[in-house]
Each structure stands twice: as C-alpha cells, then as structure tokens.
Tab-separated table of C-alpha atoms and ligand atoms in Angstrom:
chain	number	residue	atom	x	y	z
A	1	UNK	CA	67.094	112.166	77.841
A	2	UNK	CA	67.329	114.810	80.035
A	3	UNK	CA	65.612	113.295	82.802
A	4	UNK	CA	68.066	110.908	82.476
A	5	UNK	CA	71.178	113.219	83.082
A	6	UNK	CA	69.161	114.487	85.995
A	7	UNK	CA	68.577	111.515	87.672
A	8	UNK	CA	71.878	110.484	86.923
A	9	UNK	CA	73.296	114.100	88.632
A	10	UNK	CA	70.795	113.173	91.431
A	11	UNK	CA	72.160	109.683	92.526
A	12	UNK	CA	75.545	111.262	92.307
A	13	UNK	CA	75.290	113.878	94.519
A	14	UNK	CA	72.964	111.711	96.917
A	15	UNK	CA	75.889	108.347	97.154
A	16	UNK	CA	78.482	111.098	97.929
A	17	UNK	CA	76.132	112.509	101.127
A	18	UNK	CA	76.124	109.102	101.984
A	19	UNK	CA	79.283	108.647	101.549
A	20	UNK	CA	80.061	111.821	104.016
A	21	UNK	CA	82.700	110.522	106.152
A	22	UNK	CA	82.637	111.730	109.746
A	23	UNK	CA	86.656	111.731	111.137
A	24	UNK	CA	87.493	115.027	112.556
A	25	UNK	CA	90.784	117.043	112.489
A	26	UNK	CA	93.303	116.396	114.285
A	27	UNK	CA	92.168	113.508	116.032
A	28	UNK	CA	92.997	109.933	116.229
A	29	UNK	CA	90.907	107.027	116.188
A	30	UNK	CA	92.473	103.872	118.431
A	31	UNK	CA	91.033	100.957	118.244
A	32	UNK	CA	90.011	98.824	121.722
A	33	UNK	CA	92.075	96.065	121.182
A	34	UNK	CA	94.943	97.321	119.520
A	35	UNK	CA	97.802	97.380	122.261
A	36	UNK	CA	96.973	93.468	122.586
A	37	UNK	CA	98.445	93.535	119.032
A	38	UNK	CA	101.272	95.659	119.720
A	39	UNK	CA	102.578	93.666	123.035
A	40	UNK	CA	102.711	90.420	120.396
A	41	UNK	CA	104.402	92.495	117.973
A	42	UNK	CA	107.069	94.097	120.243
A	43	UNK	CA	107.230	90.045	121.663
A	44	UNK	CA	108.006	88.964	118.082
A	45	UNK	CA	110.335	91.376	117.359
A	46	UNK	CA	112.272	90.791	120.330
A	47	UNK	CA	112.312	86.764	119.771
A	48	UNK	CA	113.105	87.074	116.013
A	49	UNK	CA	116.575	89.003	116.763
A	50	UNK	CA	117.089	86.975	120.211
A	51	UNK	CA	116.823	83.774	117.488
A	52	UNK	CA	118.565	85.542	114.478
A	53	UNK	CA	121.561	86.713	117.091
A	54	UNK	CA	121.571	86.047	120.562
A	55	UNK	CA	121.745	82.270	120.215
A	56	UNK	CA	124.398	82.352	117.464
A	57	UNK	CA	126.489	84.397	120.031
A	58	UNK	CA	126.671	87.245	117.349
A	59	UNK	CA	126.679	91.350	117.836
A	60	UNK	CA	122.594	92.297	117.812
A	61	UNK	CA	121.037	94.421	114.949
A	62	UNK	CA	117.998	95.965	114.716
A	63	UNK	CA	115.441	93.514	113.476
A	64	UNK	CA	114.642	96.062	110.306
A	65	UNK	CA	116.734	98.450	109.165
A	66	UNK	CA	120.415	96.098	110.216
A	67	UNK	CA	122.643	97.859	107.780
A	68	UNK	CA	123.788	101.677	108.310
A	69	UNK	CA	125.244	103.636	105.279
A	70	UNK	CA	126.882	105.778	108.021
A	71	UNK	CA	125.873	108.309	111.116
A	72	UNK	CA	127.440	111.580	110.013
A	73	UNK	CA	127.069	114.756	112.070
A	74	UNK	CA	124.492	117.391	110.731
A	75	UNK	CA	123.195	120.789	111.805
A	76	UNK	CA	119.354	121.829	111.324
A	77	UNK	CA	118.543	125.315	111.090
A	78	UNK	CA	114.932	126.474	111.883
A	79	UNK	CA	114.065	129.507	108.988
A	80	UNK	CA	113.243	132.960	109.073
A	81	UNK	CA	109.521	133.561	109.149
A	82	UNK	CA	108.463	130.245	108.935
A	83	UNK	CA	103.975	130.753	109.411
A	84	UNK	CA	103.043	130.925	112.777
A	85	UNK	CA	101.025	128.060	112.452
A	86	UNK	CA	103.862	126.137	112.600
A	87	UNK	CA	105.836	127.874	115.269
A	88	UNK	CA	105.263	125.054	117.869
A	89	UNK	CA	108.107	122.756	119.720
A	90	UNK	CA	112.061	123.251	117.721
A	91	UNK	CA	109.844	125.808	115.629
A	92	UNK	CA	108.784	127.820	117.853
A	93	UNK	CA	112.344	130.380	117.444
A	94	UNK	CA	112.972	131.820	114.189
A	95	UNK	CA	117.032	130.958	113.259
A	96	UNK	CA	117.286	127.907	116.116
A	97	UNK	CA	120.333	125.849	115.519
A	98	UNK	CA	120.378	122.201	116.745
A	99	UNK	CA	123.426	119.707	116.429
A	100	UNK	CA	122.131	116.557	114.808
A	101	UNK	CA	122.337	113.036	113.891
A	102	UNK	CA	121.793	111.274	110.804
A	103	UNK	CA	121.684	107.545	110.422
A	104	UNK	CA	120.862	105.967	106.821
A	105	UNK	CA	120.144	102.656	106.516
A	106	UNK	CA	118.512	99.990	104.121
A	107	UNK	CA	114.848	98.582	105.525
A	108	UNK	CA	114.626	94.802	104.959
A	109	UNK	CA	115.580	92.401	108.030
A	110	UNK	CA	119.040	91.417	106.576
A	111	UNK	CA	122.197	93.537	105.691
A	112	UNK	CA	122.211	93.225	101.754
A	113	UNK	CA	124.317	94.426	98.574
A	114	UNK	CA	123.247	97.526	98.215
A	115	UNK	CA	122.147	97.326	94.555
A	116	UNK	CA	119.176	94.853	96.220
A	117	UNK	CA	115.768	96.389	95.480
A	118	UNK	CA	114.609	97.381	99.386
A	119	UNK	CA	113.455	100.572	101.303
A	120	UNK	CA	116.039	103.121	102.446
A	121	UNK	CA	115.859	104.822	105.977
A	122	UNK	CA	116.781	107.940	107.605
A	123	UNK	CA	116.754	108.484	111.288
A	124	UNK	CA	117.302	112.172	112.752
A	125	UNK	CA	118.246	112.871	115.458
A	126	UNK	CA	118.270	116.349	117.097
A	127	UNK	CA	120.654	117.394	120.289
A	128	UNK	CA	120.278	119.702	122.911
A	129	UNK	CA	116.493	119.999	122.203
A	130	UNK	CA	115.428	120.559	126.284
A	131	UNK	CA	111.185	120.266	127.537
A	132	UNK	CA	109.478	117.286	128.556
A	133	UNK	CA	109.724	114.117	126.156
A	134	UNK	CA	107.040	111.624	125.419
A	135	UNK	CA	108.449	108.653	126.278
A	136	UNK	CA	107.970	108.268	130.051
A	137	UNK	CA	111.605	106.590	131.181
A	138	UNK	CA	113.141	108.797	129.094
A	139	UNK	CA	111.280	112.549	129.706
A	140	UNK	CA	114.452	114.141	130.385
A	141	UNK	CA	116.361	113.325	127.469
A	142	UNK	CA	117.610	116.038	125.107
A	143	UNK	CA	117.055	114.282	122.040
A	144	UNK	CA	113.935	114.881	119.412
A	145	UNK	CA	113.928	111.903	116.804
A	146	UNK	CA	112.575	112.130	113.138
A	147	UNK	CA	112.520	108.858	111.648
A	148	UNK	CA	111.311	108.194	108.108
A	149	UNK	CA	111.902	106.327	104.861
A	150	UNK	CA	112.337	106.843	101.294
A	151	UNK	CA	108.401	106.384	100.305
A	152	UNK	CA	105.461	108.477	101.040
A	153	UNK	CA	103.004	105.837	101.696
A	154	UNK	CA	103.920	103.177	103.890
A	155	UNK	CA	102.864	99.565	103.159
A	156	UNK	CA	100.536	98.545	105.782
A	157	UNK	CA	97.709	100.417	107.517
A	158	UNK	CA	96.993	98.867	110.856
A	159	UNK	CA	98.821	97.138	113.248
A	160	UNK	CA	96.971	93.547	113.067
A	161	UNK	CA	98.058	94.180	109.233
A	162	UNK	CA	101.721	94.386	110.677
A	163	UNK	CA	101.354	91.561	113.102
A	164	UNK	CA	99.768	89.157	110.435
A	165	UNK	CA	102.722	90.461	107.847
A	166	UNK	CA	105.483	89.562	110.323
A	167	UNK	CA	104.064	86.278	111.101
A	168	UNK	CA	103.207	85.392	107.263
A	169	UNK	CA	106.813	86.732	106.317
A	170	UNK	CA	108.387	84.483	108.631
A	171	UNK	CA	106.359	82.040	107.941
A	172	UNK	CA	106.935	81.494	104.185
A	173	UNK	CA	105.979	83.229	100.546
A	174	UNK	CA	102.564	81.339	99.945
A	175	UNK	CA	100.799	81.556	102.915
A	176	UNK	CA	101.822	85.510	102.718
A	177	UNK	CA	100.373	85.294	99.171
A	178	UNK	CA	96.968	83.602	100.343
A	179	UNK	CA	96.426	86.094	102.838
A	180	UNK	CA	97.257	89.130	100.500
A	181	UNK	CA	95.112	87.807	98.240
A	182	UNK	CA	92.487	86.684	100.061
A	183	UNK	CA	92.017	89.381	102.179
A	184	UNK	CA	91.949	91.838	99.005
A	185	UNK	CA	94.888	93.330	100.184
A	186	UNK	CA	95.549	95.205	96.763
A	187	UNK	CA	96.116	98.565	98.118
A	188	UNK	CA	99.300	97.229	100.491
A	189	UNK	CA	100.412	94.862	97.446
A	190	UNK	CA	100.813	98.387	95.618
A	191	UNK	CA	102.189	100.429	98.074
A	192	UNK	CA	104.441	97.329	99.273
A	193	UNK	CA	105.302	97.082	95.820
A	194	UNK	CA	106.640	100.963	95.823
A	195	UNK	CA	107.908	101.100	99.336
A	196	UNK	CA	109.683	97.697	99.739
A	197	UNK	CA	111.479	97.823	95.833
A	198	UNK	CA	114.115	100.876	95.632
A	199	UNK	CA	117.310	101.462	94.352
A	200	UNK	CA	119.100	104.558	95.214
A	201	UNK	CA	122.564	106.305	93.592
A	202	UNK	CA	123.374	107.951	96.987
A	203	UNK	CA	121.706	108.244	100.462
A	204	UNK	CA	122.272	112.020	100.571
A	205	UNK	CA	120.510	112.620	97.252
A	206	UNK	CA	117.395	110.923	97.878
A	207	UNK	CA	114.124	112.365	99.113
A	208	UNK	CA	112.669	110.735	102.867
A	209	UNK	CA	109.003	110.905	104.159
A	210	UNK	CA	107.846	110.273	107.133
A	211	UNK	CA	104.517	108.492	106.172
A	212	UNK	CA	102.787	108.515	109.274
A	213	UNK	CA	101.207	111.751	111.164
A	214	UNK	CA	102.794	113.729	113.784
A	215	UNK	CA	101.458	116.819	115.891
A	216	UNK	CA	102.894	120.658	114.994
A	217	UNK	CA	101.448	122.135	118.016
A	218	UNK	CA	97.831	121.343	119.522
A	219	UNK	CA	96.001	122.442	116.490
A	220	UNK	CA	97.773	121.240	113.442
A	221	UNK	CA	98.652	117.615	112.245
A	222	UNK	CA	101.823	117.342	109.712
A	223	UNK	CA	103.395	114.671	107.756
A	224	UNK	CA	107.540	115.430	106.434
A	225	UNK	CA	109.510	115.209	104.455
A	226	UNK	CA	113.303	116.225	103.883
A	227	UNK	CA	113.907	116.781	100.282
A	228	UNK	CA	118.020	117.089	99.099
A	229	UNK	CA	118.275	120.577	97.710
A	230	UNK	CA	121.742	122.359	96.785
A	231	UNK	CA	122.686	123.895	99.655
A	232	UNK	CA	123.324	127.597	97.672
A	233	UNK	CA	120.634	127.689	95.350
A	234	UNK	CA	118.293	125.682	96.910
A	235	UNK	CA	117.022	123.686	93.851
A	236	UNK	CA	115.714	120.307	94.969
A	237	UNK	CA	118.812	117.661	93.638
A	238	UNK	CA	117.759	114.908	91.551
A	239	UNK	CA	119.534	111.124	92.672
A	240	UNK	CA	122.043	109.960	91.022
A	241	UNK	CA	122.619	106.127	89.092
A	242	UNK	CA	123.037	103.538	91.537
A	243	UNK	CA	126.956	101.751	91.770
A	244	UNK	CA	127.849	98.411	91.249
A	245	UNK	CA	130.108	97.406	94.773
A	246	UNK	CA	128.678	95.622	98.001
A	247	UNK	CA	128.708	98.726	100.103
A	248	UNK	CA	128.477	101.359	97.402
A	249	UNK	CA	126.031	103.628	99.508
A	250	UNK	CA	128.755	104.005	102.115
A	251	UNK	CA	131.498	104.484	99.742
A	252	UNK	CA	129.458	107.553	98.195
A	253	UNK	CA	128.633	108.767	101.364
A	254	UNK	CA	131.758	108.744	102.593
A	255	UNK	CA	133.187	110.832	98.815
A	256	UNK	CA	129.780	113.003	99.070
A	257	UNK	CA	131.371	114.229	103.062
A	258	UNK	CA	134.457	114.891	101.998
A	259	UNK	CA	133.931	116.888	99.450
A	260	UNK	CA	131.577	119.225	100.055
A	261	UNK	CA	128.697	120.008	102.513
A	262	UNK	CA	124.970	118.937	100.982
A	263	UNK	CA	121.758	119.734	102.311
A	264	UNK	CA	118.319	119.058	102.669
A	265	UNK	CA	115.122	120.760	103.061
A	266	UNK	CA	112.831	119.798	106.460
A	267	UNK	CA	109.070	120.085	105.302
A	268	UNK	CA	105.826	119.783	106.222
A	269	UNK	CA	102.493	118.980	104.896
A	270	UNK	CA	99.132	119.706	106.814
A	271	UNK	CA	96.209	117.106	107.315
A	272	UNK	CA	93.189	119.550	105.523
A	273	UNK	CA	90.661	117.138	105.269
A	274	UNK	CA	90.752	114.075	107.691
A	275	UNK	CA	88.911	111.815	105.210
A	276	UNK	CA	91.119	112.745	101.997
A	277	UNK	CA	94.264	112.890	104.571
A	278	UNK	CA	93.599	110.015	106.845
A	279	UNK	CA	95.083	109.991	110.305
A	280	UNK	CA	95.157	106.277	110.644
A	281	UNK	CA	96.057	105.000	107.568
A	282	UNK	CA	99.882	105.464	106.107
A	283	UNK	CA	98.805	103.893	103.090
A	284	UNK	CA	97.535	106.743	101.483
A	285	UNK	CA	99.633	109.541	100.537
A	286	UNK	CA	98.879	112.720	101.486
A	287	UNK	CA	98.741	115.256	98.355
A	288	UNK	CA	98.229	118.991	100.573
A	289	UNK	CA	101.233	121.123	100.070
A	290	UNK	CA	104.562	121.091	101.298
A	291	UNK	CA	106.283	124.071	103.434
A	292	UNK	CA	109.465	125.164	104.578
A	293	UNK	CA	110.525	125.246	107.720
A	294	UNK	CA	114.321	124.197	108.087
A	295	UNK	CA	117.446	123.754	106.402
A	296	UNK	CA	119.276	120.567	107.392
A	297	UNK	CA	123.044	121.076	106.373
A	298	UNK	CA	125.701	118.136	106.734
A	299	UNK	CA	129.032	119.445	106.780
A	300	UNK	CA	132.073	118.223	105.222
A	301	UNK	CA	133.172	115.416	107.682
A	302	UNK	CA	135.385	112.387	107.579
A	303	UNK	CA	132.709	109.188	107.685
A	304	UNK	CA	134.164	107.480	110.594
A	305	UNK	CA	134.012	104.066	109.295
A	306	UNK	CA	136.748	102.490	112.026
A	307	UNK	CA	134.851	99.489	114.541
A	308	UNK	CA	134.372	101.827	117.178
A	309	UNK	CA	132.473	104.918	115.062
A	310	UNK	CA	130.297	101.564	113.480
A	311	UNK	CA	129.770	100.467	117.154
A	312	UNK	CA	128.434	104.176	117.571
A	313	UNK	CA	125.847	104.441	114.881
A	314	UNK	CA	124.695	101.308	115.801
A	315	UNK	CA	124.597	102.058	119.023
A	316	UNK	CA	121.823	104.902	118.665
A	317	UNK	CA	118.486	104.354	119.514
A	318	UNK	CA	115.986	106.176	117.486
A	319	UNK	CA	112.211	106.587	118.005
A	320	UNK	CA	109.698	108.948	117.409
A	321	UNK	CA	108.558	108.979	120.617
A	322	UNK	CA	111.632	110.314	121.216
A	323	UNK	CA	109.852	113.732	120.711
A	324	UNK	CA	108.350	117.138	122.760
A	325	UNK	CA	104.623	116.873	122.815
A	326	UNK	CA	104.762	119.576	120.113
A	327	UNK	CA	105.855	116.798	117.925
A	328	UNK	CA	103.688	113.733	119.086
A	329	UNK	CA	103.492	110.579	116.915
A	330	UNK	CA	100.343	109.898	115.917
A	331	UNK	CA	97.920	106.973	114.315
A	332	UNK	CA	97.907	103.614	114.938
A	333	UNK	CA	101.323	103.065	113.492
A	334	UNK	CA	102.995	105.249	115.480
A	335	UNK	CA	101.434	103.919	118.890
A	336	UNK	CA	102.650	100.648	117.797
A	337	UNK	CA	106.332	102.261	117.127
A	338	UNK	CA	106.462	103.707	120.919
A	339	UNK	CA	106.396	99.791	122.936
A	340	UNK	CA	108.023	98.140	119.462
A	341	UNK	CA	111.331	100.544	119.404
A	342	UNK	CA	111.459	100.695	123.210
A	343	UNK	CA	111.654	97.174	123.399
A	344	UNK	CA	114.046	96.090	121.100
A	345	UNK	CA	116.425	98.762	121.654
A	346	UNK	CA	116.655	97.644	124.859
A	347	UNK	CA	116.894	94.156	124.160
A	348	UNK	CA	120.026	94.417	121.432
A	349	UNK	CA	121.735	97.519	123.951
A	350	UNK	CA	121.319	95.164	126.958
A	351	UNK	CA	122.544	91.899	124.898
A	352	UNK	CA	125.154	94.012	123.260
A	353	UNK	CA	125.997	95.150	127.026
A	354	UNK	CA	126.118	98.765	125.467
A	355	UNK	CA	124.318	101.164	127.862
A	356	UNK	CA	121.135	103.084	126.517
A	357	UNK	CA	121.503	106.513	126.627
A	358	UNK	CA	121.096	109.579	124.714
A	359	UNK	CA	123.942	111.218	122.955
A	360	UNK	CA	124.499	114.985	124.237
A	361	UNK	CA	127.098	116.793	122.093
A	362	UNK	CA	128.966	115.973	119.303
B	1	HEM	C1	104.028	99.192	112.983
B	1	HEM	C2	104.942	99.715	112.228
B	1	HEM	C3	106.429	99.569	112.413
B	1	HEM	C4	107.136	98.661	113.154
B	1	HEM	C5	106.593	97.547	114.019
B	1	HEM	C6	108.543	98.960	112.982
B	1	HEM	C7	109.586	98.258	113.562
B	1	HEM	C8	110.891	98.688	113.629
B	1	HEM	C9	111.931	98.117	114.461
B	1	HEM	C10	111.764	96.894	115.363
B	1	HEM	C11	113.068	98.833	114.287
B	1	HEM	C12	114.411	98.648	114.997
B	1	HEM	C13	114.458	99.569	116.218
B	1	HEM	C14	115.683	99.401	117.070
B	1	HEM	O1	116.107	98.262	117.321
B	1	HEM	O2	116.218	100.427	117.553
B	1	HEM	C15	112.745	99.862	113.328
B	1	HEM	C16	113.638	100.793	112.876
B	1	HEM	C17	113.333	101.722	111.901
B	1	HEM	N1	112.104	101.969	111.329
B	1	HEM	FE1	110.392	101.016	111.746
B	1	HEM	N2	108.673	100.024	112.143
B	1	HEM	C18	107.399	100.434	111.780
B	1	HEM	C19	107.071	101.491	110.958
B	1	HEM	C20	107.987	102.319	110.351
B	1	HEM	C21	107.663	103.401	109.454
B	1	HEM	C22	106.252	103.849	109.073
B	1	HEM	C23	108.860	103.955	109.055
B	1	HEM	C24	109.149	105.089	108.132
B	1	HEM	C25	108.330	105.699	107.348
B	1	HEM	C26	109.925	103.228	109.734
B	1	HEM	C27	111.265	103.517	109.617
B	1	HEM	C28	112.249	102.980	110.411
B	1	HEM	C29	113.633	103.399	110.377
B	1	HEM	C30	114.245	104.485	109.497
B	1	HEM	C31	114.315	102.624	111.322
B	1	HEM	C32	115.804	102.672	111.659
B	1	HEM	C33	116.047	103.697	112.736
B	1	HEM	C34	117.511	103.706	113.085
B	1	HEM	O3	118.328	104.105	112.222
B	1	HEM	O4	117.834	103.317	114.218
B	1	HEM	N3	109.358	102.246	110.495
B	1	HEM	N4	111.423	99.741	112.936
B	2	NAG	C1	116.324	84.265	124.162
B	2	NAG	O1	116.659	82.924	123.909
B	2	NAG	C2	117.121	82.196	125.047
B	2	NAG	C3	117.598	80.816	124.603
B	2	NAG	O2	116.626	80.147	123.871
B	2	NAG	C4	116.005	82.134	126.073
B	2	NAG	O3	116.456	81.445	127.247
B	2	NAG	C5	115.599	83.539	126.451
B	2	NAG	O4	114.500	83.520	127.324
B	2	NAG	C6	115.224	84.333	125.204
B	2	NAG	N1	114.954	85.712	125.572
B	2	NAG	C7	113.889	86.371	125.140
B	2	NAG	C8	113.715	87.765	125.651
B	2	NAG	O5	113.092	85.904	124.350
B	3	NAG	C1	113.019	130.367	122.377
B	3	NAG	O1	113.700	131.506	122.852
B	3	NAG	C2	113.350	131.861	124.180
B	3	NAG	C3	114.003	133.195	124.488
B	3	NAG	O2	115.370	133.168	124.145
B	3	NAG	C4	113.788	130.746	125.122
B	3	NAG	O3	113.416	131.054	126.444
B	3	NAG	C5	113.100	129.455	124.703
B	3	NAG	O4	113.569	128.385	125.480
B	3	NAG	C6	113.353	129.161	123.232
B	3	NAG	N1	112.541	128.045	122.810
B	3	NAG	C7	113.049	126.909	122.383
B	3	NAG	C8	112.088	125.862	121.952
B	3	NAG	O5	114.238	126.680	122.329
B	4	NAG	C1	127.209	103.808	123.330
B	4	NAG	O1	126.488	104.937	123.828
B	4	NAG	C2	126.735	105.287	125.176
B	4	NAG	C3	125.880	106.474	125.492
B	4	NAG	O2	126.004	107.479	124.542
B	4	NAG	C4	128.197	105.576	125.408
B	4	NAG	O3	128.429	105.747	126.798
B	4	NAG	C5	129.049	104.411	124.896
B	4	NAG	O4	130.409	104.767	124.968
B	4	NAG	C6	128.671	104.134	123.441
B	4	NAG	N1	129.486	103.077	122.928
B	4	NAG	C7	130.147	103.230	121.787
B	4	NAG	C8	130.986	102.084	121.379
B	4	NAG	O5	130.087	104.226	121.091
C-alpha cells in the first residue's frame, strides 16, 4: 500500500518537472507570422465600417465599442509613496496631477438598449503627459491612453483567434459554433461567455480591467485595473441595479456628475510567474495582488450631451499605444491593437472629415 502512495507521489512530482514551463519574465513571445494576421484584421475592420457606414452615407463609428455613455473630464492623481518599483513613466513623481479623459462605452459592433447583455468599456485618457510616445506618427503627442473593459480575462488569446472570430461572426452563428466547437475552444466559450454578457446599474460604479499586459518600467510587467471607491473613505463601491430606458447609462451618468464627484482607484497587478501569469494569453486572469498607485477623481460636471460635445467624444481616438515606453503594450493582443486602432481611427476621422489630433487642455 505504501509503495503505492509512493509511486503515486513519484509520478506526481516527475509530470510536473515535465511539465516545467520555460517563459521568462517580462518577456514576450511573437509569433513569425503574426503581423500577416494583423494587416487582414486592421483590412477587415476598416471594410466592415466602410460597408456598415461609408456607403450608406452615414456619420462613422468605431467598428466595436459605437455607443459612448459620455466623455466627462477627470483628474488622476499619482499617490504618496507609491513602491519604487513602480515609480516608472506618470509614476515616477509622488502627488503628479494629470487632466484626463474618460470615455465609457458598450463593446458589441452596434449601438444597443442599454439593458442588452454586452461588455462595457472605458478609455482614459491622460493630458499633458510630455516624453517620447510609442506610436511613431504620433511621438510627440501629450496624451497617455489606458483602455480597458469591464472583465478581467478577455475572450480570445491570439490574434488568428481574433481574425477567425471576426470572419465567423460576420459570417453567421453556425459556422462560429463549428469552429468553437471543433477547435475545443472551451476556454474562450467561458471567458466569452463572462466578458461578452454584462449588465451594469451605472458606468461610474463598475470595476474596468485592462486584460492584457503592459510595461511599469524595464523590469516589471503590470496588468490594471480601476476599481470605483468612495472618494472620502475609500471603500471600493458596489454597482448599482441596472434601469429600464434606452439610454439609461447616460442618463445616470449624467445625475451621478451633477451631483457629486466619484472616484476610482488606478491599480496594478505584477506578472510573478510568467507561466501562472501568461504574457500572451488574456484569457487567463491574473490572480497576484493588486496595488495602489492613483486616485482618479471625476468632478462634478455638466455631461455635455448637445451634437457638438457627442461629436467630441466621438471624435477621440484612443489606443494604448498611445503610451511612454514606461507604459508599453504588450502580448500579442496588444501588437495587434497598435496597426488595428491606427487604422480605423483614421479611416472614420478622415471619412468623418474630422482632423486627428490629440486633445491638449480641457
Ligand atoms: C486583437 C484584439 C482587439 C481588437 C482587434 C480590437 C479592436 C478595436 C477597434 C477596431 C476599436 C475601435 C477603435 C477606433 O475606431 O478608434 C476598438 C475600441 C476599443 N477597444 Fe478594442 N480590440 C481588441 C482588444 C481589446 C481589449 C483586450 C480591450 C479591453 C480589455 C479592448 C477595449 C476597447 C475599448 C474600451 C475601445 C473603445 C475605445 C474608445 O472609447 O475609443 N479592446 N477595439
Ligand atoms: C469603401 O467602399 C467604396 C465603395 O465600395 C470603395 O470604393 C472604397 O475603396 C472602400 N474603401 C476602403 C478603404 O475599403
Ligand atoms: C518629475 O519631476 C521632475 C522635477 O520636477 C521633472 O523634471 C520631471 O519631468 C517629472 N517627471 C514627470 C514624469 O513628469
Ligand atoms: C475634433 O478634434 C480636433 C482636434 O482636437 C478638433 O480640432 C476639432 O474641433 C474636433 N471636432 C469636434 C466637433 O469636437
């Protein structure tokens, strides 16, 4: 019997050597072909809203993420004694101030009733943030972008998983099926399940993550996260019911602003061990700990809801590549992001005849 045990113990511990997995810290793992699939993708992205808009002689959207809650103004305050670890980029100065930008928005292709089930977005956008930026036409900019959603784990892992979706998607439901199913695509189903099916009570009350990993300085990789906490006590706020009108997201919004200011926390969470915190696969959720290291407060505003402050928000480009080197996007996700963002933001601005440019001041 105990032999057994023992034997037992031994084939344990020998699978898990062999199951030693070999990524490294802090380091990203491209794959050769990969930009072939994220030319096509930026292509079809481009051709879906030239389709959807352009040739209907309509205003162009985004192709995900069409329908803004609202753009109000926020301000995001670096702490006091935040680990030097993390001092890096808009870290690097205890107390920093930066103006800011928030757009919310709903994920799915189409602008929807808000009470439909469908993944909620925030896009931040920091001003006055000067050093080099990432993104090569635009490396004076002042502007460093944080864009997230309301999920931890996003829904697909690689690009070619993206490029397939958007094809199958457009394609119809049951060839989407087949190819989920036949490709054991269980883990995505899942995550799809819990990214793609939310309903929220009130875009300022509800918690974002960025899902994919960014660079905090040369040595550490983050995810964040920005968590609604009451903005005296500090206590993480929980969401509230959802409402029952077309637009009810704005309509709270807008109450939320003009009543009083509400705030969020700006976290992070470091990559410890790249095989249990995977740098190229958003799928799985990170579990390390979360720090502090800013306050983001929106003050008491009036939502400016008239055509031309709609025009605005929609007028923003965000990106994460819109970002110091401090703050570099990384995985393949996120290399996909930098040519699919670019592309159709300047697509819709140049259809829209908006020009592109970074906002300043507000
Ligand atoms: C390969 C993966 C992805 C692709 C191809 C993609 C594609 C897009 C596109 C085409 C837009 C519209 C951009 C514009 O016209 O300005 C967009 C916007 C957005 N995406 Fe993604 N996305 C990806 C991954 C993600 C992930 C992982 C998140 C969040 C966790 C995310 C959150 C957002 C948000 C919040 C916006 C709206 C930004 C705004 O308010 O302007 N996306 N995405
Ligand atoms: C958009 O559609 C028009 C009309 O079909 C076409 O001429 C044009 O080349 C398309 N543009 C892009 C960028 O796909
Ligand atoms: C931090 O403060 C120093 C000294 O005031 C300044 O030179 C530097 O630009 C600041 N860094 C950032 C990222 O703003
Ligand atoms: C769009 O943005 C650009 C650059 O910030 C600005 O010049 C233009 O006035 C904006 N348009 C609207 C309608 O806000």
């Amino acid at each position: 019997m105990k032999a057994h045990i023992l034997i037992l113990l031994l084939l344990v511990v020998t699978f898990s050597f062999c199951d030693e997995c070999k990524l490294k810290l802090n380091k990203e793992y491209p794959e050769p072909e990969e930009q072939v699939d994220v030319k096509e993708i930026a292509a079809l992205v481009v051709k879906t809203i030239n389709e959807t808009y352009v040739q209907k002689g309509e205003f162009v959207r985004r192709d995900a993420h069409p329908k803004a809650h609202g753009c109000p103004r926020a301000i995001f305050k670096v702490l006091d004694n935040i680990p030097s670890e993390f001092r890096h980029g808009i870290f690097t100065n205890s107390s920093q101030s930066y103006k800011a930008y928030i757009r919310f928005s709903n994920g799915s292709p189409s602008v929807n009733h808000d009470l439909r089930p469908d993944s909620r977005g925030f896009a931040l956008k920091l001003l006055g943030v000067h050093g080099k930026k990432l993104l090569e036409d635009e490396q004076d900019a002042t502007t460093q972008d944080f864009v997230g959603a309301n999920k931890p784990e996003f829904f697909l892992s690689t690009t070619s998983d993206y490029l397939t979706f958007f094809k199958m998607v457009r394609r119809g439901g049951l060839d989407l099926i087949k190819w989920l199913i036949g490709g054991q695509k269980f883990r995505e189903v899942n995550a799809a399940r819990k990214f793609i099916f939310t309903v929220i009570g009130n875009v300022l009350s509800t918690q974002y993550f960025s899902a994919t990993p960014y660079r905090l300085g040369p040595e550490v990789t983050v995810k964040w996260s920005v968590q609604p906490v009451d903005c005296y006590t500090g206590v993480p706020v929980s969401d509230r019911l959802p409402g029952m009108s077309n637009d009810y997201l704005t309509e709270r919004l807008k109450e939320s602003l003009n009543a009083e200011e509400t705030c969020f926390d700006f976290l992070v969470q470091k990559q410890e061990n790249a095989c249990e915190q995977p740098m190229e696969d958003p799928v799985t959720e990170w579990t390390t700990p979360f720090v502090r290291l800013a306050r983001i407060t929106v003050p008491v505003q009036e939502l400016d809801q008239s055509e031309e402050g709609k025009l605005f928000c929609e007028n923003l480009s965000f990106s994460p590549w819109h970002s110091l080197e401090a703050h570099q996007p990384l995985g393949n996700v996120n290399r996909a992001r930098k040519v699919v963002y670019r592309a159709t933001s300047s697509f819709r601005h140049a259809q829209n005849h908006e020009p592109r440019v970074e906002p300043k001041e507000w």
